[in-house]
Coordinates of C-alpha atoms and ligand atoms in Angstrom, one line a residue:
X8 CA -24.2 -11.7 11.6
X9 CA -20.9 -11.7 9.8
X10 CA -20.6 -8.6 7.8
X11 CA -18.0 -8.0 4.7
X12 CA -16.6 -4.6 3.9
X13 CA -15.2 -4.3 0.1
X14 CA -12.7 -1.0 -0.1
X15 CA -12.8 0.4 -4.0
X16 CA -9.6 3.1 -4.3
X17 CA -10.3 4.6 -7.9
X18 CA -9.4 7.1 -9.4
X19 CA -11.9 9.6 -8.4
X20 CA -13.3 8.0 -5.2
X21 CA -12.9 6.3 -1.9
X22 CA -15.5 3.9 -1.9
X23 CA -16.9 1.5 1.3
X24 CA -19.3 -1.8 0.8
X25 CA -20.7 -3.7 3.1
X26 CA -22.3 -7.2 2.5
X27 CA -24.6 -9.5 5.2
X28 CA -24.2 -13.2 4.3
X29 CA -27.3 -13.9 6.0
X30 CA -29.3 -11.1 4.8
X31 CA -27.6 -11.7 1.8
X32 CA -27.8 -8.0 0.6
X33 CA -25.7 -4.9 0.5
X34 CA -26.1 -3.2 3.7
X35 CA -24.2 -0.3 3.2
X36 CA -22.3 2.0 0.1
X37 CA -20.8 5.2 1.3
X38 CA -17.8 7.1 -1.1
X39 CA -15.7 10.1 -0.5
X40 CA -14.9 12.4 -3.8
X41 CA -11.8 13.0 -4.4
X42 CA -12.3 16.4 -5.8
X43 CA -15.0 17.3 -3.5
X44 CA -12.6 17.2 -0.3
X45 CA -9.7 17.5 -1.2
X46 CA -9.3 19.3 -5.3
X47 CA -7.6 23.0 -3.2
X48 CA -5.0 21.1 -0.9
X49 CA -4.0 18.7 -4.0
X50 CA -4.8 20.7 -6.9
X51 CA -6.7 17.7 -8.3
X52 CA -9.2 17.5 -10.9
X53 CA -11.1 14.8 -11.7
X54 CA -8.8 13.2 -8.6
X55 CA -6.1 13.0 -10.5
X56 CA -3.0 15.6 -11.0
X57 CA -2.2 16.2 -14.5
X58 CA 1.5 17.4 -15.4
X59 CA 0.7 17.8 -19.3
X60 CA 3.0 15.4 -21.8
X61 CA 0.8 12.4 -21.1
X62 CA 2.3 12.5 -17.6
X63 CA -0.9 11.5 -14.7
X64 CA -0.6 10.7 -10.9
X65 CA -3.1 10.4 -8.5
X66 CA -1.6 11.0 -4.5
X67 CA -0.8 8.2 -2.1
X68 CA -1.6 10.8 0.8
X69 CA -4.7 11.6 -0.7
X70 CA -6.2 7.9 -0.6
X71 CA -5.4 7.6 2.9
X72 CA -7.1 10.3 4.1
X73 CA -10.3 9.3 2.5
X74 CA -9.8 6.5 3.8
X75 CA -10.2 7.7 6.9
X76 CA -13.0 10.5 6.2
X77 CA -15.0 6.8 4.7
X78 CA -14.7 4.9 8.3
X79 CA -16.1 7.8 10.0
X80 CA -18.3 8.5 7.6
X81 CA -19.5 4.6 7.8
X82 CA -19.9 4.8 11.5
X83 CA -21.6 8.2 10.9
X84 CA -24.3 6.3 8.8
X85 CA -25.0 3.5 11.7
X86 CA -22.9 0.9 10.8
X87 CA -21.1 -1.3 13.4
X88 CA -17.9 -1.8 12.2
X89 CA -17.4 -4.4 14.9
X90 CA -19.5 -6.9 12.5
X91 CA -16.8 -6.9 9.9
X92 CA -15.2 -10.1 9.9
X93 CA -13.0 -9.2 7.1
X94 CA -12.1 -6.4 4.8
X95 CA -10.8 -6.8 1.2
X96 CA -10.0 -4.4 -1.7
X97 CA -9.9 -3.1 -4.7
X98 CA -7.5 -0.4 -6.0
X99 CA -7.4 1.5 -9.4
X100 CA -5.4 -1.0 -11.7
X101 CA -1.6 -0.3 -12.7
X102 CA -0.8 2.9 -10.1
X103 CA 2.8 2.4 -8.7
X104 CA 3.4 3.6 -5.1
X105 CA 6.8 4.5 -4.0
X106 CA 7.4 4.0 -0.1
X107 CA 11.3 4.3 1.5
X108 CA 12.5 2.3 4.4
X109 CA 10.9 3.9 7.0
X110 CA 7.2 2.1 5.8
X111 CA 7.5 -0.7 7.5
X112 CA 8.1 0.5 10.9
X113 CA 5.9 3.3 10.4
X114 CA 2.6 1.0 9.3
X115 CA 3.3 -1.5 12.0
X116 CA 3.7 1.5 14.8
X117 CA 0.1 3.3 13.9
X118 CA -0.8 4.9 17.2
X119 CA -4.4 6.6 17.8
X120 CA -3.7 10.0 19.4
X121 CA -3.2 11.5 15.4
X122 CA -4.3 10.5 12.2
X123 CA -3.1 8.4 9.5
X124 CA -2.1 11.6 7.4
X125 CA 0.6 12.9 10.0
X126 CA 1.9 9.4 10.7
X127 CA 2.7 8.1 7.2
X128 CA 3.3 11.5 5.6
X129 CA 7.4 10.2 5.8
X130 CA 7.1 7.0 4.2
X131 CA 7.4 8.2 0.3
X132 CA 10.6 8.1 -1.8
X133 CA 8.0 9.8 -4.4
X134 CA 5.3 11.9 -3.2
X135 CA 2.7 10.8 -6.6
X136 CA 1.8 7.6 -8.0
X137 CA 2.0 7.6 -11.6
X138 CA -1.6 6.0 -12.4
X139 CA -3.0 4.3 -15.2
X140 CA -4.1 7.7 -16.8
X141 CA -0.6 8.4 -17.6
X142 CA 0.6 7.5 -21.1
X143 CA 3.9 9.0 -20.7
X144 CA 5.7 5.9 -21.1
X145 CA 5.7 5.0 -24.8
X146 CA 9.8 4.9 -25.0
X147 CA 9.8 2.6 -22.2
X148 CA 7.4 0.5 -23.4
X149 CA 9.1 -0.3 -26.5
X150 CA 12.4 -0.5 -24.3
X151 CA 10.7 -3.8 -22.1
X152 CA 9.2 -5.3 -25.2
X153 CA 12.8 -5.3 -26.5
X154 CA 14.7 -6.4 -23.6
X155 CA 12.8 -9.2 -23.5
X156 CA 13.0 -10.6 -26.9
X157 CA 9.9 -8.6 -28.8
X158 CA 6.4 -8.0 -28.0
X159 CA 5.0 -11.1 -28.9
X160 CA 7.4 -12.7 -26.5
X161 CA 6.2 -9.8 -23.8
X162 CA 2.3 -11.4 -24.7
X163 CA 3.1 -14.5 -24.5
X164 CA 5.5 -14.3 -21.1
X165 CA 3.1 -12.0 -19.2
X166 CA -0.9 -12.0 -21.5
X167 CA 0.0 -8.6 -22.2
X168 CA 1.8 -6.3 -24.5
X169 CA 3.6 -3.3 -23.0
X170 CA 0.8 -0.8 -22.4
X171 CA 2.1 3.0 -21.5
X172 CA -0.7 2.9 -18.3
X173 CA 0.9 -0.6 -16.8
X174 CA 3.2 -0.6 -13.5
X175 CA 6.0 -1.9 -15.5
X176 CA 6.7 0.9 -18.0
X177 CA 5.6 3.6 -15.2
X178 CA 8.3 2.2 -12.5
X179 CA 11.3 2.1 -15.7
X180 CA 10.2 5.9 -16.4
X181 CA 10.7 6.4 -12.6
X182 CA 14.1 4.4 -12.0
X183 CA 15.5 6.0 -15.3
X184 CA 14.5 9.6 -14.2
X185 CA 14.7 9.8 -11.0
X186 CA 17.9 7.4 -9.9
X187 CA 18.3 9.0 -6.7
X188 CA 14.7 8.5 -5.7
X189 CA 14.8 4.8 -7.1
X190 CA 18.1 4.6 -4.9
X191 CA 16.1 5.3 -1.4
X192 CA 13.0 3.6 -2.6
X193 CA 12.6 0.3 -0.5
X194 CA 9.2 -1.2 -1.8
X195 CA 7.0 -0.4 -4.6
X196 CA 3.5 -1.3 -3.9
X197 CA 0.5 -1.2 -6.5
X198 CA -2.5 1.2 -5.6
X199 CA -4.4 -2.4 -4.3
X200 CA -1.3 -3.4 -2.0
X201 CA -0.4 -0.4 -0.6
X202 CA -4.0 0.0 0.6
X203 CA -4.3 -3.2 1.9
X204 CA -1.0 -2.5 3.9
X205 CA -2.5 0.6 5.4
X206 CA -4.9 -1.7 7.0
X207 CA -3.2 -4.4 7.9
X208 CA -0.1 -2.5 9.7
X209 CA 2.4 -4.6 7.3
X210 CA 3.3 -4.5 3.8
X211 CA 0.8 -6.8 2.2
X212 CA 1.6 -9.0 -1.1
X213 CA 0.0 -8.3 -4.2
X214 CA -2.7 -10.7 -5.7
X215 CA -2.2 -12.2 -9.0
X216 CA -5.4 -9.7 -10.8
X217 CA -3.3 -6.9 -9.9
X218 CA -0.1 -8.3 -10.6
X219 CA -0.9 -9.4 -14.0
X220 CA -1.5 -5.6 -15.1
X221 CA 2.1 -5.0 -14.4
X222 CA 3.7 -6.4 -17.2
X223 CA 6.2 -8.4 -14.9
X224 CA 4.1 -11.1 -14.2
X225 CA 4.2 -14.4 -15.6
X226 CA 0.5 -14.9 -16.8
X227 CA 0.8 -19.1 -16.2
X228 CA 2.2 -19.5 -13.0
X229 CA 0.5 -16.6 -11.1
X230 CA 4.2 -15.6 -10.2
X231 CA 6.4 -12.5 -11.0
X232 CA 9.1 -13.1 -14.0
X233 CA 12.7 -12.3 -13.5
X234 CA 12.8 -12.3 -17.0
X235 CA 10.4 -9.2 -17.2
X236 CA 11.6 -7.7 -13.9
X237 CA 15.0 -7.3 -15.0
X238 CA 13.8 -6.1 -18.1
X239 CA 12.3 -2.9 -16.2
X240 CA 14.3 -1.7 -13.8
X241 CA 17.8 -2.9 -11.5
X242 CA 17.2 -4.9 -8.4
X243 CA 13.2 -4.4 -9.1
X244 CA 12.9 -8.2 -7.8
X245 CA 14.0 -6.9 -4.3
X246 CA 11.4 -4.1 -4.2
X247 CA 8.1 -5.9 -4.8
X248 CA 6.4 -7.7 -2.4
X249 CA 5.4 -11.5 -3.4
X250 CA 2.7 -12.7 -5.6
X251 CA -0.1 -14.4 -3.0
X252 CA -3.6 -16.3 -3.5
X253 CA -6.1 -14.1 -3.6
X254 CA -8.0 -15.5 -0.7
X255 CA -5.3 -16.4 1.9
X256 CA -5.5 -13.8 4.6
X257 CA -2.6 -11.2 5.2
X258 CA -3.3 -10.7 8.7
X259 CA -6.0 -8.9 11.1
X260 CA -6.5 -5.6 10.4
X261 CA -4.0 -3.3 12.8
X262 CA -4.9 -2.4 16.1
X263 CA -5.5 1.7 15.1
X264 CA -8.6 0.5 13.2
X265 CA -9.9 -1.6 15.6
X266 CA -9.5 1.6 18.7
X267 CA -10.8 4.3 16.2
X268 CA -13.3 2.6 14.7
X269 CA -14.4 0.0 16.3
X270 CA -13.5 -2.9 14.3
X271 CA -12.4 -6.6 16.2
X272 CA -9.2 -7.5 17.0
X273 CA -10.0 -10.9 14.7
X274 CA -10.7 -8.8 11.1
X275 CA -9.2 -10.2 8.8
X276 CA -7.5 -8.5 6.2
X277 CA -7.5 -9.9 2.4
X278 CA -5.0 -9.1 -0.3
X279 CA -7.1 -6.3 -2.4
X280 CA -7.0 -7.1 -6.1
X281 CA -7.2 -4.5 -9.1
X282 CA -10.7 -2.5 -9.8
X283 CA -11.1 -4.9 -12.8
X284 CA -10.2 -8.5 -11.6
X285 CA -12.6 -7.0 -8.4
X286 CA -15.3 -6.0 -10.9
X287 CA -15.3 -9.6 -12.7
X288 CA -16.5 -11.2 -9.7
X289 CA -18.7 -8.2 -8.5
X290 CA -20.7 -8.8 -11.7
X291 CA -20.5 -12.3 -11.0
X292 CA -18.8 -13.2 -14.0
X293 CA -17.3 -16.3 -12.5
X294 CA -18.1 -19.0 -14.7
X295 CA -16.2 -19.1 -18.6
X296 CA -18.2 -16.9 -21.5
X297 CA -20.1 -14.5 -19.5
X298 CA -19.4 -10.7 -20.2
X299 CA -19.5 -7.4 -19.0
X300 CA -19.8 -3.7 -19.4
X301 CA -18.2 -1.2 -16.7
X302 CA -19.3 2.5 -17.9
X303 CA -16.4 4.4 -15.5
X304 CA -14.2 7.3 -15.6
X305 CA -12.6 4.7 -18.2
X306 CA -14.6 1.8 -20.4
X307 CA -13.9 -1.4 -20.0
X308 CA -15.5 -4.7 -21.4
X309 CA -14.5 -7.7 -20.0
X310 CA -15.5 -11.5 -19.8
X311 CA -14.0 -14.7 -18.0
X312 CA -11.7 -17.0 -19.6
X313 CA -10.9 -21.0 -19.2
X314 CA -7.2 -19.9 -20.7
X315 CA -5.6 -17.1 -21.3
X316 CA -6.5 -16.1 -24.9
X317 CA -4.0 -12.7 -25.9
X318 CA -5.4 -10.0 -28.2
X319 CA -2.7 -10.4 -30.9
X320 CA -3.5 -6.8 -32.1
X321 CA -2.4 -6.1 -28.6
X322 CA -5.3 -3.9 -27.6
X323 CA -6.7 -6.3 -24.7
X324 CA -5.5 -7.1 -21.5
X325 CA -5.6 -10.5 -20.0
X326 CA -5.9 -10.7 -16.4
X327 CA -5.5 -13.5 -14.0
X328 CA -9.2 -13.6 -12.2
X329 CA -9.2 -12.9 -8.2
X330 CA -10.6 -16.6 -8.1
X331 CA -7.1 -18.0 -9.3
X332 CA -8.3 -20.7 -11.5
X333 CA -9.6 -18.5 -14.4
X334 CA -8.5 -15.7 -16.4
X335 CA -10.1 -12.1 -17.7
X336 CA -9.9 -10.5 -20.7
X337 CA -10.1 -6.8 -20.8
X338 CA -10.5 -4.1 -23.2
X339 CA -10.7 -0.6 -21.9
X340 CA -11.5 2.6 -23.3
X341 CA -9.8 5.9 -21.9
X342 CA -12.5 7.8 -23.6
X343 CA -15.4 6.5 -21.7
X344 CA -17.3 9.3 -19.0
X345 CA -14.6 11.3 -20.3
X346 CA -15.4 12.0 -23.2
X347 CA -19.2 11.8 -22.3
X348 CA -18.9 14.8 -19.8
X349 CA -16.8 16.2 -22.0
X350 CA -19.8 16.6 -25.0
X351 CA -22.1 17.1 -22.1
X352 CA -20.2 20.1 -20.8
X353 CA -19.2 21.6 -24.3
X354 CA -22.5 21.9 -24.9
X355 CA -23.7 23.2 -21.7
X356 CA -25.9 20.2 -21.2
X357 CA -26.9 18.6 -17.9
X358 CA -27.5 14.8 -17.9
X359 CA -31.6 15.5 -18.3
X360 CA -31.0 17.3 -21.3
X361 CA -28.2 14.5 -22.9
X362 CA -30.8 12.0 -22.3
X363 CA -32.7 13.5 -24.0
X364 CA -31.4 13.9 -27.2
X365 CA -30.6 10.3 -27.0
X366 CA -34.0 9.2 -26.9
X367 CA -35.1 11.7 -29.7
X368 CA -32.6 11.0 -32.1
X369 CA -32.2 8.4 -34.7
X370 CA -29.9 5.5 -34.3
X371 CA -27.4 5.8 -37.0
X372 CA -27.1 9.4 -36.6
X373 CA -28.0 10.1 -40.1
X374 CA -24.6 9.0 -40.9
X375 CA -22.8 11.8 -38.7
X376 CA -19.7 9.9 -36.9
X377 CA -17.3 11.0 -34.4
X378 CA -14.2 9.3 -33.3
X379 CA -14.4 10.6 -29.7
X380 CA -10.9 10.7 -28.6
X381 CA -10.8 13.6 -25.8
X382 CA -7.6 12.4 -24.3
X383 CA -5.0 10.2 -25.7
X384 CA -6.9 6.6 -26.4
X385 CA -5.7 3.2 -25.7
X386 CA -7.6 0.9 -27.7
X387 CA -7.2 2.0 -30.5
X388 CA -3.6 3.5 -30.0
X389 CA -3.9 6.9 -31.1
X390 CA -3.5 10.2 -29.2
X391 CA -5.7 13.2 -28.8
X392 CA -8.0 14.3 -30.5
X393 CA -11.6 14.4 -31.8
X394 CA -12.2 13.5 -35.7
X395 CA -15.4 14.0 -37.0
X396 CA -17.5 12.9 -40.4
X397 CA -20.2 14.4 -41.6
X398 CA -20.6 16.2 -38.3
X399 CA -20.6 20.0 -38.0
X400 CA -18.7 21.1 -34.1
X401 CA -21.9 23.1 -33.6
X402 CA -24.4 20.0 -34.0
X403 CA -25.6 19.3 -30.8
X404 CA -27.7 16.5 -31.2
X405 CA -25.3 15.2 -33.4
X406 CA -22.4 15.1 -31.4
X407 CA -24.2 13.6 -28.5
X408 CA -25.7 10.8 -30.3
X409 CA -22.4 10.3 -32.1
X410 CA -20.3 10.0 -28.6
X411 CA -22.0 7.2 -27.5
X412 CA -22.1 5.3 -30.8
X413 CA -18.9 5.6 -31.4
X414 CA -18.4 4.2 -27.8
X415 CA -20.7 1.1 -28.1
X416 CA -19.5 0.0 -31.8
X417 CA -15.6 0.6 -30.7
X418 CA -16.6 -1.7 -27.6
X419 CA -18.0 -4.4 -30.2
X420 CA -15.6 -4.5 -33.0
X421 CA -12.5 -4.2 -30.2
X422 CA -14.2 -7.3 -28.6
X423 CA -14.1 -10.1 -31.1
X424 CA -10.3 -11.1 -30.3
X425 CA -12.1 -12.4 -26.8
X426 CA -13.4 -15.1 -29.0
X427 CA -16.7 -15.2 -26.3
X428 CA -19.6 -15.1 -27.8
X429 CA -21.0 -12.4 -26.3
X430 CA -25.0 -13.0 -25.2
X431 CA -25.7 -10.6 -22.1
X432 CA -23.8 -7.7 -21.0
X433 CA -23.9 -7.5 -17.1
X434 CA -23.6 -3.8 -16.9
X435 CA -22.1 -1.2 -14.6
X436 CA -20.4 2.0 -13.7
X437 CA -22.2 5.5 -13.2
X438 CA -23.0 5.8 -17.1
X439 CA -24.9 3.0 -16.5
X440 CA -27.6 4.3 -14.6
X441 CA -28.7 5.8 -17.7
X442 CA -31.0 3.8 -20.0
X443 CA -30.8 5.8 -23.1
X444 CA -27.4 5.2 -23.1
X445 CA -27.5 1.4 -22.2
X446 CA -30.3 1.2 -25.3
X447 CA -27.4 2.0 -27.4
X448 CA -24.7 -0.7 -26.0
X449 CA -27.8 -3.5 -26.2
X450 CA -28.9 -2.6 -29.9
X451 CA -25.0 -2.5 -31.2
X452 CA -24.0 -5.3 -29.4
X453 CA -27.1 -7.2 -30.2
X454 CA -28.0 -8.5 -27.0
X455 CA -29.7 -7.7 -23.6
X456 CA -27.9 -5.7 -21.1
X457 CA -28.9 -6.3 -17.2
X458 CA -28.3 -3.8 -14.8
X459 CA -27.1 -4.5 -11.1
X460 CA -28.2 -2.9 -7.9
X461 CA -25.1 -1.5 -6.9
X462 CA -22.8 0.5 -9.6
X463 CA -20.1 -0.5 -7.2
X464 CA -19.2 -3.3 -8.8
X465 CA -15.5 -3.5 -8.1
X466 CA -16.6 -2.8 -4.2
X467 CA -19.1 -5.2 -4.1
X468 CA -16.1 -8.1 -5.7
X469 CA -13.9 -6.7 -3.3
X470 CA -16.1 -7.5 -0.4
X471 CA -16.9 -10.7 -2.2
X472 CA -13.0 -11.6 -2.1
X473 CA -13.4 -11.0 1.7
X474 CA -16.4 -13.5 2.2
X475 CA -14.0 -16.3 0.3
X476 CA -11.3 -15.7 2.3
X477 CA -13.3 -15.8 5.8
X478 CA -15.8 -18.9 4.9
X479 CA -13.0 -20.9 2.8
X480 CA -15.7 -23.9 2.5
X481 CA -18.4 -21.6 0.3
X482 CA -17.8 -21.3 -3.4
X483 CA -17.8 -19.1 -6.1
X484 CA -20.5 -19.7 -7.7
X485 CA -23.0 -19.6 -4.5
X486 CA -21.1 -16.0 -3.2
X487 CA -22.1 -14.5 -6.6
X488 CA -25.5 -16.3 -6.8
X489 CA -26.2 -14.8 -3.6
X490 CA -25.0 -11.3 -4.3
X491 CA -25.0 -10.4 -7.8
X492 CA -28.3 -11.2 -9.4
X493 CA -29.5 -8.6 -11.8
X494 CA -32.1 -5.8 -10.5
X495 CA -34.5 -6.9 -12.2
X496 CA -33.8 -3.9 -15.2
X497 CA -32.7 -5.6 -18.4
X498 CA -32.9 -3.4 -21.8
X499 CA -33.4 -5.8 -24.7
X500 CA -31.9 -4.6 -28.3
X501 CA -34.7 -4.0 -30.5
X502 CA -34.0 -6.2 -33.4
X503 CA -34.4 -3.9 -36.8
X504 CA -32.5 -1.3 -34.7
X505 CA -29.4 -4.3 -34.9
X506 CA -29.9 -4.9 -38.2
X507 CA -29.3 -1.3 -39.3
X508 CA -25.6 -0.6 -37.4
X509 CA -24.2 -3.6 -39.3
X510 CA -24.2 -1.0 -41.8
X511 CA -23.1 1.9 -39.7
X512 CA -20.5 -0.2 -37.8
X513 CA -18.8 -1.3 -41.3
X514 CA -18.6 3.0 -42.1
X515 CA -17.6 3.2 -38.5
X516 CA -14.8 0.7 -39.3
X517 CA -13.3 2.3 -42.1
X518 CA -13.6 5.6 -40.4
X519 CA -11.3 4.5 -37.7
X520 CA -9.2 2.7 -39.5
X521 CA -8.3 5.5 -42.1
X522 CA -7.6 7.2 -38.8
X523 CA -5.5 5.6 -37.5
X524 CA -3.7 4.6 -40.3
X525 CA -2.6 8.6 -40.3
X526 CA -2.1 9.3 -36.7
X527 CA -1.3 6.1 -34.3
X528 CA 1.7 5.2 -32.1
X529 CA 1.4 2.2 -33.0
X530 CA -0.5 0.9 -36.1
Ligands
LIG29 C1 -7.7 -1.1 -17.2 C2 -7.5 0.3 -16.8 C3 -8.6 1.0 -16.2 C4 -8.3 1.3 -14.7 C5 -9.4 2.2 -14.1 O1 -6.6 -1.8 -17.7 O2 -6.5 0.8 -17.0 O3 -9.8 0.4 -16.3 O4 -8.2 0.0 -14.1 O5 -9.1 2.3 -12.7

């Protein structure tokens, strides 16, 4: 019975999935919380480290030792990881991982009398990964977008305008203030590839999902641009592995997996793409004009592409799809659970009591508005800093209901550049499992929004990546008709409810726009 394992590395969790092809069902979803294991010995929070000044890294160390807490606690649960006939991945999009020359050797030598920790502890010219939290990287930003000829030629080169979260930026920061640990650093890997090499023993290539939220790859041919390379950093072409299809096996996974836990000699190990490319798939958005709706530690909405369309604005991403042929666009939200915890918490609420108020008050908040910007926000530009109309602080109904409006209407008026008419919302993420919220999204948007089984969704693509690249002959279309049907729970907008935010979501508008007329980076 060939099983599939699907690896998500995100920001706040190590996450296992394992799919049956002939049960055709999800036999297995085990994560390890990042905070919950490890927040005394990495003074995390929220799995990430935060150094103030828009500076964010997540640990390299970190990940792998969840890793290896997730296989035993896979085994620990039943499962025979001797079934796995191939692993793939997904890893939080952008991070940068610094590794010296001692990596290679070191991967490829993994014995089994200690643990992955004590054996790669050596293999970092930089301890952290800057990940795509951090928005320390505006001056370099501006720096790439000049080098190589404007932004518009930086969108048109790579589908993207220099974002401060994307590889690119984060690696010139590194190389320009850190030369001596740029000097001894012999690969940089992204969050994806560095996991994959973990597992395979060898430095694995990157896959064009990930590599098109670098800003150094060229978005047509799938490839990375010495154009945009040397506009980043010296000799960078030397330090990153090759750009490789998505499902052309790396290699078997290395011989410490298969004593310790049990896998085959014959796994095969998948290039792992980014959380996002891996969630277009896991939502089965592989045919052009669908859409979707990941409610993370960030927001995203997303939808699959024919062509590359760019966000002139330059608020969207455009990623190349883990199927190769088609393209994502991507908007995402830094402000997403976030900011809802963040209301949640301010007002000593638990999620009971949120829901709540979300069912018992009005949509339209009586006019009350909030532009919810907790942290520093990406789309729009703008930093820190909450903004509200007509709101008092001390509202508590209020504020709740106006979090997550202001959360669905900036996802619909961001969203129109995609030029996808958007009918359904496949829908997922830990927000949402929570239908008062979800009401919201369908009644702004305007249209139904289906809930999937799993909330996993980037796991579940990235064990879908693995099934493609084991049983070549099966296609998309039949791996995500098989595995990512809706559960059945659809919330349908109620129609007078739509009506009334056109009026709200023109007030909205202007609100944000005065906004950020005053305070952006960028606008
Ligand atoms: C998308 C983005 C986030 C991260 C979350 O561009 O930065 O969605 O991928 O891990």
């Amino acid at each position: 019975m060939p099983q599939y394992l699907g690896l998500d590395a995100s920001t706040q969790s190590m996450t296992g999935l394992i799919v049956d092809t002939d049960a055709r069902e999800i036999v297995a979803e085990e994560s390890i919380n990042f905070d919950e294991h490890f927040a005394a010995r990495y003074g995390i929070e929220n799995g990430v480290l935060d150094q103030g000044d828009g500076v964010v890294h997540g640990f390299p160390l970190m990940w792998i030792e969840s890793l290896e807490l997730l296989l035993v606690r896979l085994r620990e649960s039943g499962q025979d990881l001797s079934k796995i006939a191939a692993v793939s991945g997904s890893g939080q999009q952008h991070g940068t991982v610094y590794l010296n020359g001692s990596a290679t050797a070191a991967l490829e030598g993994l014995e089994t009398d200690s643990s992955l920790f004590d054996q790669l502890a050596g293999i970092f010219s930089r301890d952290t990964a800057p990940i795509w939290m951090d928005s320390s990287t505006n001056r370099q930003c501006r720096e790439i977008e000049e080098a190589v000829g404007g932004q518009a030629a930086l969108l048109e080169l790579t589908g993207n305008t220099a974002f401060e979260r994307f590889s690119g930026p984060q690696i010139r920061r590194f190389f320009q203030d850190e030369p001596e640990a740029y000097a001894v650093t012999a690969t940089i890997s992204l969050v994806s590839s560095f996991m994959a090499s973990v597992l395979a023993g060898k430095l694995v290539c990157v896959d064009a999902g990930d590599g098109s939220g670098t800003n150094l790859m060229d978005i047509r041919t799938r490839n990375w641009s010495a154009v945009a390379q040397q506009a980043t950093a010296t000799g960078l072409a030397d330090l990153m592995a090759p750009i490789a299809p998505s499902a052309e096996p790396a290699g078997s996974i290395h011989s410490y997996f298969v004593k310790k836990y049990g896998f085959t000699n014959d796994c095969l190990v998948l290039p792992f793409s980014g959380d996002n490319p891996c969630s277009l798939i896991g939502l089965g958005l592989v045919n052009p004009g669908q859409a979707a709706l990941s409610l993370g530690t960030s927001d995203t909405l997303f939808s699959c592409m024919v062509k590359p369309r760019f966000s002139s604005e330059g608020e969207g991403c455009v990623f190349s799809s883990p199927d190769d042929i088609h393209y994502m666009a991507l908007i995402c939200f830094m402000n997403g659970s976030l900011a809802r915890e963040a209301v949640r918490d301010q007002y000593k609420l638990d999620w009971q009591g949120f829901t709540e108020i979300l069912h018992t008050t009005q949509a339209g908040n009586k006019g009350r508005m909030m532009l919810p910007y907790f942290g520093p926000e990406i789309v729009p530009n703008v930093p820190a800093g909450v903004v509200r109309k007509g709101l008092a602080e001390d509202d508590v109904a209020g504020n709740v209901r106006a979090v997550i409006e202001a959360q669905a209407i900036s996802s619909y008026i961001h969203s129109r550049w995609m030029g996808v008419d958007i009918t359904s919302l496949n829908v997922t993420g830990g927000g949402s499992a929570n239908e008062e919220i979800l009401k919201v999204f369908a009644n702004v948007h305007g249209c139904p929004v289906h809930r999937f089984e799993t909330t996993n969704a980037a796991a579940l693509g990235a064990a879908l990546k693995a099934i493609k690249g084991h049983q070549t002959n099966l296609s998309w279309s039949s791996i995500a008709d098989s595995f990512c049907q809706p559960s059945g729970s659809t919330i349908h907008p109620d129609q007078p409810l739509r009506a009334l935010y056109d009026d709200v979501i023109a007030a909205y508008v202007e609100f944000e726009c005065d906004h950020c007329r005053q305070v952006s980076f960028s606008h």
